Short mmCIF file of C-alpha atoms in Angstrom, two decimals:
data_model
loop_
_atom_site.label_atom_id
_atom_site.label_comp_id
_atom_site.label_asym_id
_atom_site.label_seq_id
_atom_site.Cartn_x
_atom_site.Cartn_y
_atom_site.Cartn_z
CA UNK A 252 167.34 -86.23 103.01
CA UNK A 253 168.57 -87.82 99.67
CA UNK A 254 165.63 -90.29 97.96
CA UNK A 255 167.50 -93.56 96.98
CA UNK A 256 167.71 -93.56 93.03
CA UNK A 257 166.13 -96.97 91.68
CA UNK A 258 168.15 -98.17 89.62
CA UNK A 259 166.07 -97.96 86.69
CA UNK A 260 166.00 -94.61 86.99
CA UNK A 261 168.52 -91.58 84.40
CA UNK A 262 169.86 -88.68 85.90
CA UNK A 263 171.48 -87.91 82.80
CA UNK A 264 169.76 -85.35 80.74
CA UNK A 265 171.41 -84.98 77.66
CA UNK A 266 170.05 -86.13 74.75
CA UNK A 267 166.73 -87.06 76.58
CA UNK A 268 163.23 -85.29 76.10
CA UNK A 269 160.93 -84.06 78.94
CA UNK A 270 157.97 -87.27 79.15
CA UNK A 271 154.99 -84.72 77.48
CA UNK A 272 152.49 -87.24 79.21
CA UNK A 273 154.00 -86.85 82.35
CA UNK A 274 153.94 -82.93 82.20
CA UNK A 275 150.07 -82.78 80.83
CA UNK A 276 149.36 -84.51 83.81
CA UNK A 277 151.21 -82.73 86.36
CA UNK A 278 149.88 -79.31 85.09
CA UNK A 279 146.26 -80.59 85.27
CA UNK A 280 146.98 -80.80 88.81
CA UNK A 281 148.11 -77.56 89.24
CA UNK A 282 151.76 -78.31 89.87
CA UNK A 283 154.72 -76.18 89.13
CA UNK A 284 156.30 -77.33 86.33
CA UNK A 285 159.24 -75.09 86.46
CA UNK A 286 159.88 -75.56 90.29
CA UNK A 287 160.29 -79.30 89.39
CA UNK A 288 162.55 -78.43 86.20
CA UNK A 289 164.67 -76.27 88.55
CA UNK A 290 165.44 -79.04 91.43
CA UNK A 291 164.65 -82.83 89.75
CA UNK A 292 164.23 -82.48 85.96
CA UNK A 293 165.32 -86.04 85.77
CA UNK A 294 162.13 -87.55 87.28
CA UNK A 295 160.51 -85.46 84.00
CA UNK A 296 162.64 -87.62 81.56
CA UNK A 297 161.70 -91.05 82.78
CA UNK A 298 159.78 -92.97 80.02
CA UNK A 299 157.22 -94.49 83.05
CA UNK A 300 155.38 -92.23 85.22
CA UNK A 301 152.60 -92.64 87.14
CA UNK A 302 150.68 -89.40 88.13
CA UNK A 303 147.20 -89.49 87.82
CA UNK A 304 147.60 -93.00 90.17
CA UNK A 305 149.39 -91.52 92.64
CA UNK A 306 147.45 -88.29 92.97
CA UNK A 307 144.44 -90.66 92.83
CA UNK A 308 145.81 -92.85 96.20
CA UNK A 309 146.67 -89.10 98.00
CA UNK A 310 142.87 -87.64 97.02
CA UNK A 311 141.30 -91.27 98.02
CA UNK A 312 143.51 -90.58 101.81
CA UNK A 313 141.87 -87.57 101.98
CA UNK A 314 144.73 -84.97 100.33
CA UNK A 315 142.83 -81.98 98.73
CA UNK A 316 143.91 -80.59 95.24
CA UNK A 317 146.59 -77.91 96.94
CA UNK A 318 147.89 -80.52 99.04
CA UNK A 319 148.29 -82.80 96.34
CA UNK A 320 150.32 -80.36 93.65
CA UNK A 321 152.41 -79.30 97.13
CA UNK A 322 153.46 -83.08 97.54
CA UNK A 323 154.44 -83.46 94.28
CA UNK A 324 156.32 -80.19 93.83
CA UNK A 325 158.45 -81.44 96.90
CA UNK A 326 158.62 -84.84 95.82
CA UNK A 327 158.15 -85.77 92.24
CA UNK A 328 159.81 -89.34 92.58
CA UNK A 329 156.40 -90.09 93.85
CA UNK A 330 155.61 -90.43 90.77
CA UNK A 331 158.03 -92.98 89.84
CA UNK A 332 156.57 -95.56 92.16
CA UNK A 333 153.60 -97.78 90.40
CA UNK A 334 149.81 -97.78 92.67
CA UNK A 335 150.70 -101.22 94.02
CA UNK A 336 153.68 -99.54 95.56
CA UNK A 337 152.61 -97.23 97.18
CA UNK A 338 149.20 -98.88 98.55
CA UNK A 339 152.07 -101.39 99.93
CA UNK A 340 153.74 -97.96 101.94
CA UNK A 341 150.26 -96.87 102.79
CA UNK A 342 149.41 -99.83 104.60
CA UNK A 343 152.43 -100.06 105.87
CA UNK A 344 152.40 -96.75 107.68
CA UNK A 345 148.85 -97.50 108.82
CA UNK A 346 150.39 -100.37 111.35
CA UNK A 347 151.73 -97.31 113.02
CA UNK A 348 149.44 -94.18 112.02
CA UNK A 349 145.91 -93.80 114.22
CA UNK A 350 143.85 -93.26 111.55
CA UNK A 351 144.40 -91.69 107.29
CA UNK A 352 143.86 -88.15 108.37
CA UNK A 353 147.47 -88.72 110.20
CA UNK A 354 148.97 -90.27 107.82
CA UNK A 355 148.16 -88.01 105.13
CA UNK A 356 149.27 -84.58 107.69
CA UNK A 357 152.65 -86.85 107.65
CA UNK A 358 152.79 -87.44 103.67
CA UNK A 359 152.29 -83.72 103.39
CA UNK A 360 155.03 -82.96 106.01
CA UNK A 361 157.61 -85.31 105.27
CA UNK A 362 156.84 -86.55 101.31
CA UNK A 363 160.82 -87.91 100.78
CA UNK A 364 160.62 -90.13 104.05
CA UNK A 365 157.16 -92.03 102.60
CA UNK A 366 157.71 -91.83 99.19
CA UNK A 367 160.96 -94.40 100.13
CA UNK A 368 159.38 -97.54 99.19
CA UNK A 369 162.39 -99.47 97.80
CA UNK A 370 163.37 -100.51 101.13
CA UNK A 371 159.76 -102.07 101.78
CA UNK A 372 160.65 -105.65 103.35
CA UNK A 373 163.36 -104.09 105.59
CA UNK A 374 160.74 -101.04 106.73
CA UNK A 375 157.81 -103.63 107.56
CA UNK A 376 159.72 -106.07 109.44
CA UNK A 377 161.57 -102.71 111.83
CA UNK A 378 158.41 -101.69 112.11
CA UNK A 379 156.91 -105.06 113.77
CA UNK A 380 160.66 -105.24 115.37
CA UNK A 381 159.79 -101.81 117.24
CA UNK A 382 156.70 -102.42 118.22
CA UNK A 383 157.53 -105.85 120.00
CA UNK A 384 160.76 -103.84 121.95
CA UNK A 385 157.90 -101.73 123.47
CA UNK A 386 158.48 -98.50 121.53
CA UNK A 387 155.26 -96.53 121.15
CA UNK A 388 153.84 -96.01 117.47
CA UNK A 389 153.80 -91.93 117.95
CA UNK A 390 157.64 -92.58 118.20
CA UNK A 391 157.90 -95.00 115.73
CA UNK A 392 156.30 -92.74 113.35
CA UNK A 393 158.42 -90.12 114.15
CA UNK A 394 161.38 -91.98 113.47
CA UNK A 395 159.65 -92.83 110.04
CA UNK A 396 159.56 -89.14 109.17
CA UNK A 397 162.68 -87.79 110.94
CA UNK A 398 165.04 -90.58 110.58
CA UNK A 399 163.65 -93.00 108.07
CA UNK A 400 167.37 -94.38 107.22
CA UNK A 401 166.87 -96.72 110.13
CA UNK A 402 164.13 -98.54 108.53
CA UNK A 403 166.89 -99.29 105.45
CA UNK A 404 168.82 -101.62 107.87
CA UNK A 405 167.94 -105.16 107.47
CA UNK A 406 166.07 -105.88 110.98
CA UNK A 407 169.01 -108.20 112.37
CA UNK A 408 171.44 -105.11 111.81
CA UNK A 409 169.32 -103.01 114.22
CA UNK A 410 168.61 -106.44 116.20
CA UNK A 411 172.09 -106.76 116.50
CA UNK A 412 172.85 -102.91 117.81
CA UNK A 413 170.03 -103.61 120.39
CA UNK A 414 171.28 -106.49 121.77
CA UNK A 415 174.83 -104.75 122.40
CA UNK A 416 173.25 -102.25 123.98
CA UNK A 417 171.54 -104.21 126.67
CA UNK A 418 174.99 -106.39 126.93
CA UNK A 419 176.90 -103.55 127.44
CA UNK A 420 174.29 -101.65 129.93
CA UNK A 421 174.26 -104.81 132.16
CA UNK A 422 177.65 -105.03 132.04
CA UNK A 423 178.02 -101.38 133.27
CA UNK A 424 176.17 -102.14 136.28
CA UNK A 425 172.74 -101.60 135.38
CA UNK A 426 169.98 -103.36 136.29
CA UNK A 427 168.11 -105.76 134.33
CA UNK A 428 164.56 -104.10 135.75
CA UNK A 429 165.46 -100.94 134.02
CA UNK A 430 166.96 -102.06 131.03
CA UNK A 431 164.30 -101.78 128.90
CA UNK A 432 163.50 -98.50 129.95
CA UNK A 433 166.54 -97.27 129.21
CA UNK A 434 167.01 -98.64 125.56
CA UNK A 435 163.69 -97.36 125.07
CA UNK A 436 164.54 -93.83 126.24
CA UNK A 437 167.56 -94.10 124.33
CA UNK A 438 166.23 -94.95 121.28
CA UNK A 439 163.61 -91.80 121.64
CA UNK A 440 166.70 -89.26 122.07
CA UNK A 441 168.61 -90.45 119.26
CA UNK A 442 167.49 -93.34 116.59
CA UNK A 443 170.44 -92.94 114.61
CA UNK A 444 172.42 -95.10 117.30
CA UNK A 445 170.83 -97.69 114.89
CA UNK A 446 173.45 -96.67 112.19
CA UNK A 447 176.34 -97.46 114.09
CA UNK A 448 177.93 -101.03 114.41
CA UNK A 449 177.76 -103.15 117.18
CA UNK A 450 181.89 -103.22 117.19
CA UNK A 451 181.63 -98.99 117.00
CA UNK A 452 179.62 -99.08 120.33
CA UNK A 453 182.18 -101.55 121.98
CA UNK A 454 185.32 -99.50 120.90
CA UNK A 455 184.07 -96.65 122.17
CA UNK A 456 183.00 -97.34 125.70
CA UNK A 457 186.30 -99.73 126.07
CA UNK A 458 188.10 -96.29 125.01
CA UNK A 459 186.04 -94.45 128.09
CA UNK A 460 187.08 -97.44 130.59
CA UNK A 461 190.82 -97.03 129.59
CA UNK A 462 190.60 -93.62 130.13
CA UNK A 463 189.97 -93.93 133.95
CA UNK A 464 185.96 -93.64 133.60
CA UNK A 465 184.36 -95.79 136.36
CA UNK A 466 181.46 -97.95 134.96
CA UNK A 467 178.76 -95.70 136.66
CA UNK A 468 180.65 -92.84 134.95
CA UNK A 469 180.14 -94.39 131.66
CA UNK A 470 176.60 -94.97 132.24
CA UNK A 471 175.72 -91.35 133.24
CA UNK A 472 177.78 -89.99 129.93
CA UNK A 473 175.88 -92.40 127.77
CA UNK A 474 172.49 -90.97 129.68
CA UNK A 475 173.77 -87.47 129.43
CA UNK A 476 174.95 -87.87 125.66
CA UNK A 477 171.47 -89.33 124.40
CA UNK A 478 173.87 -91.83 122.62
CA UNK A 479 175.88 -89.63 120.60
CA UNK A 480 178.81 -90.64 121.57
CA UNK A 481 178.83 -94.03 119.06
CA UNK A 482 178.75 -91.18 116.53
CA UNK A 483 182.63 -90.38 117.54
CA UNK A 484 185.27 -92.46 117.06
CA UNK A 485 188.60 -93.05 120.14
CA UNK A 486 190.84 -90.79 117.78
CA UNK A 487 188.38 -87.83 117.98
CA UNK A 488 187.34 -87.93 121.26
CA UNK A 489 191.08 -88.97 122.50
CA UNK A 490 192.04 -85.37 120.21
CA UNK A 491 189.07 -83.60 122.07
CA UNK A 492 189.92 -84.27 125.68
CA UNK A 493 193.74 -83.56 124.79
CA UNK A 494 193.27 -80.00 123.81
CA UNK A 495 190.64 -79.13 126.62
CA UNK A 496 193.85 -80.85 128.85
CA UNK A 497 195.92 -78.53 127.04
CA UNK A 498 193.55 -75.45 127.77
CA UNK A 499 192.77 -75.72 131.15
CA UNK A 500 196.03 -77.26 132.42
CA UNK A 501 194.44 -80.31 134.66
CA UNK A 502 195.79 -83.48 135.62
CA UNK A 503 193.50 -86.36 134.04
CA UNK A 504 191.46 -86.46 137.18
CA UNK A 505 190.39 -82.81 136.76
CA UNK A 506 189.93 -83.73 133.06
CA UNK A 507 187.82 -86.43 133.92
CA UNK A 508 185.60 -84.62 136.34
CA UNK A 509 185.37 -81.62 133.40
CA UNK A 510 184.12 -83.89 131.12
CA UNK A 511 181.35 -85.98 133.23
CA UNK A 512 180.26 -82.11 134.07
CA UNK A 513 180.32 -81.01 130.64
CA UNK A 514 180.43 -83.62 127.91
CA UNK A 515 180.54 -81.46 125.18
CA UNK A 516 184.64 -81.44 125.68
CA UNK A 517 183.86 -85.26 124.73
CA UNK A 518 182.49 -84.91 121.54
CA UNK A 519 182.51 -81.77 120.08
CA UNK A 520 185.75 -81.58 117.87
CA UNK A 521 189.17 -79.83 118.00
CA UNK A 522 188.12 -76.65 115.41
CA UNK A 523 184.73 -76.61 117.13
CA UNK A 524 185.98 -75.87 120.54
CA UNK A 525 188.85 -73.50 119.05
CA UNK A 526 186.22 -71.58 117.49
CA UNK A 527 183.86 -71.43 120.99
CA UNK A 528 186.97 -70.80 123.42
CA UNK A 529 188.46 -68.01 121.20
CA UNK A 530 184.92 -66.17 120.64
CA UNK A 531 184.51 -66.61 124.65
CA UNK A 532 188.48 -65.26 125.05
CA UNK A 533 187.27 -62.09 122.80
CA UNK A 534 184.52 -60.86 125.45
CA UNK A 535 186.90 -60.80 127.88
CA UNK A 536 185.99 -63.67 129.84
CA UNK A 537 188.77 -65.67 131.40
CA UNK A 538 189.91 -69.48 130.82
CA UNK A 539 189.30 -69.63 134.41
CA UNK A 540 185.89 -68.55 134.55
CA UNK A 541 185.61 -71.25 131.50
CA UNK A 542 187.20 -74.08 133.61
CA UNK A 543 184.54 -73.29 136.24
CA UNK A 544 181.78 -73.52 134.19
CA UNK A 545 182.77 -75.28 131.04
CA UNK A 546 179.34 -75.83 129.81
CA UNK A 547 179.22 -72.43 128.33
CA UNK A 548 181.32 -74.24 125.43
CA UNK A 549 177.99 -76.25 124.42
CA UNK A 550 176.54 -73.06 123.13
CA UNK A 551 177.62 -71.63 119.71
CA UNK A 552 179.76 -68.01 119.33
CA UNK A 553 176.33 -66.19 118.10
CA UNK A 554 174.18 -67.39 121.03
CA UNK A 555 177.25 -66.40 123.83
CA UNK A 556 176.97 -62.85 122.05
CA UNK A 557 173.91 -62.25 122.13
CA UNK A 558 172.80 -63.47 125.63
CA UNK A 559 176.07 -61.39 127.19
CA UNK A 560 174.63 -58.48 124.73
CA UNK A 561 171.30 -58.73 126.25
CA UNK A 562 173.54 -59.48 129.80
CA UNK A 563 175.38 -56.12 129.42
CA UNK A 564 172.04 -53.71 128.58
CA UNK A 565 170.87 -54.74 132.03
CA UNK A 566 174.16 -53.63 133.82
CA UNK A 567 175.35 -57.30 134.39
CA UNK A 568 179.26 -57.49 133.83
CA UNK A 569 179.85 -60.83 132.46
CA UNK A 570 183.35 -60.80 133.21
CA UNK A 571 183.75 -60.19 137.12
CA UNK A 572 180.50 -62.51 137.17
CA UNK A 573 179.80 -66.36 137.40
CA UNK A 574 178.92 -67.47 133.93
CA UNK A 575 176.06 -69.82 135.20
CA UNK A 576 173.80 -66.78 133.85
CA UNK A 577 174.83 -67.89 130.24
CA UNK A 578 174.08 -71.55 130.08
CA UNK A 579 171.26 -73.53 129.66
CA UNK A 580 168.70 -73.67 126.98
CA UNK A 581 166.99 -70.84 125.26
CA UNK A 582 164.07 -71.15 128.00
CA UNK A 583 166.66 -71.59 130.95
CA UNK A 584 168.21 -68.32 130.07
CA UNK A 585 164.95 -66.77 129.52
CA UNK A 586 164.29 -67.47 133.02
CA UNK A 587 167.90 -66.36 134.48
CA UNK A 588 167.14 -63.34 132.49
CA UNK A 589 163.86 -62.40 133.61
CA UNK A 590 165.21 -63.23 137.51
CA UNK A 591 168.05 -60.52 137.11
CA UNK A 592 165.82 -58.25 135.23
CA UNK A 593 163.21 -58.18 138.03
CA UNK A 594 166.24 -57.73 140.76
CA UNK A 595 167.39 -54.83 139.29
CA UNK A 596 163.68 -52.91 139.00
CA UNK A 597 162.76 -53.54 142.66
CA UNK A 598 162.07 -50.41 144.11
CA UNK A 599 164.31 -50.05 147.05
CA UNK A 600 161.05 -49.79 149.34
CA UNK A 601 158.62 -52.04 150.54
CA UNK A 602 155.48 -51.60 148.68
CA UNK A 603 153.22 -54.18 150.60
CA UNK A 604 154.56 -52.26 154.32
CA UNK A 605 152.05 -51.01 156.25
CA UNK A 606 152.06 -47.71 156.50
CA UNK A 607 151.77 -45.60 160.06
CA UNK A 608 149.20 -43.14 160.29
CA UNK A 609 148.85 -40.61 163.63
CA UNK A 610 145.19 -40.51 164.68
#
């Protein structure tokens, strides 16, 4: 993640000197000077710096001496920020946080994401925003460390993304009883839905309806694609579903039914499915085996390999099989894998049979 640059703030090091103050300080707190020089020597030129504070505010959370210098070796535009500033973040992750013992695991796992505090206003009133849509504050603190971004919007951007969410879901047929639950779910899968515009997420289901996709078809891709698909645009996905048309040589309907089954075909690009059919192609498997269980295109070249390498060593041809044994998460194939493992060291007799014995 890239840490917004106040605007006070030099990246230009010519003709600027390291802050001597600044450095004294650090080292007394046992941080690595030169790890700091390596990746953000500017935050060593700025005239203002605040390090004994800040390391002060992380000891008073609870932050021991190691944790502290490992903070501030991963993010030294901590201390950039003034005390006042960053009691301001502190309580303002506390609205969501259980206790300081979280907060301060968080700080030390994700430094960049609280050390953000130029977007304060906008972060406190998403926050309160969240919590009033009926989002949990584990979630809403994991959106504050994993996707903080969404926090920048001013609240009636993400207000207004909301709201065309529920219009739209209603409008697909579903019901106002489990509305909420589904923006809520939705939300969980994939916050970055926030970043999109509310004209984005209209274009793009308008381009699924033109394309022959029944309103209950649109709602099951939009469950199936945890919201993803506002991240494509009509051109990409139109480009997409062309060459998978191309490929398999279906009518639209077939198309259709190959996408609801496998979505990928939806959203991954052009080059991206190139690459996946062509490594597929080179182990011999066939475009129809492909068509019949296109899902094997959601998995990269390197995972295919090594799941038909592990495939072969058993005896399993991959090729005059079903490819059903491929798909699936790591754990699903795990499982598959264990299953035909098992079958194929069965002893050929019954070891639980009774056995007869002649008095």
């Amino acid at each position: 993640r890239s840490f917004p640059m106040h605007s006070s703030y030099t990246t230009d090091t010519k003709s600027r000197e390291e802050n001597k103050k600044t450095i004294e300080d650090l080292y007394r707190l046992s941080v690595d000077i030169k790890k700091i020089r390596r990746l953000k020597e500017w935050v060593l030129l700025q005239d203002a710096a605040y390090v004994k504070e800040i390391a002060g505010i992380l000891q008073e959370m609870g932050a021991d001496e190691t944790a502290v210098a490992n903070i501030l070796e991963r993010c030294p535009e901590a201390i950039l920020h003034t005390a006042a500033e960053i009691n301001s973040q502190r309580a303002l992750w506390q609205l969501v946080c259980q206790n300081e013992k979280q907060l301060i695991k968080l700080i030390e796992q994700f430094p960049e994401s609280f050390f953000t505090a130029e977007y304060h206003e906008n972060q406190k009133a998403n926050i309160l925003f969240f919590q009033e849509l009926g989002l949990k504050n584990n979630i809403i603190t994991r959106f504050l460390t994993s996707a903080p971004s969404i926090f920048y919007n001013p609240v009636e951007k993400n207000k207004n993304v909301i709201e065309a969410l529920q219009r739209n879901y209603v409008s697909l047929g579903g019901s106002d009883a489990n509305m909420k639950i589904w923006i809520l779910k939705l939300l969980s899968q994939n916050p970055f839905i926030l970043l999109n515009s509310s004209t984005a997420i209209q274009e793009n289901l308008e381009f699924l309806q033109k394309n022959a996709f029944t309103d209950r078809e649109v709602l099951q891709l939009l469950s199936k694609l945890k919201g993803f698909i506002f991240q494509f645009t009509p051109a990409t996905m139109q480009k997409s579903m062309l060459f998978s048309k191309n490929v398999f040589k279906c009518s639209d309907q077939e198309l259709k039914q190959l996408v609801l089954k496998c979505p990928a075909l939806l959203y991954y690009s052009v080059p991206v499915l190139e690459e996946r059919l062509e490594g597929l192609l080179k182990e011999g498997i066939s475009v129809a085996q492909i068509r019949e269980t296109p899902m094997v295109l959601e998995l990269t070249t390197q995972i295919v390999q090594y799941r038909i390498k592990k495939l072969s060593a058993l005896g399993y041809d991959i090729k005059s099989g079903t490819l059903e044994s491929l798909n699936g998460t790591k754990k699903d194939f795990e499982v598959n894998y264990g299953k035909i493992q098992s079958k194929k060291e069965r002893p050929i007799f019954n070891p639980v049979a009774p056995i007869n014995i002649e008095d």
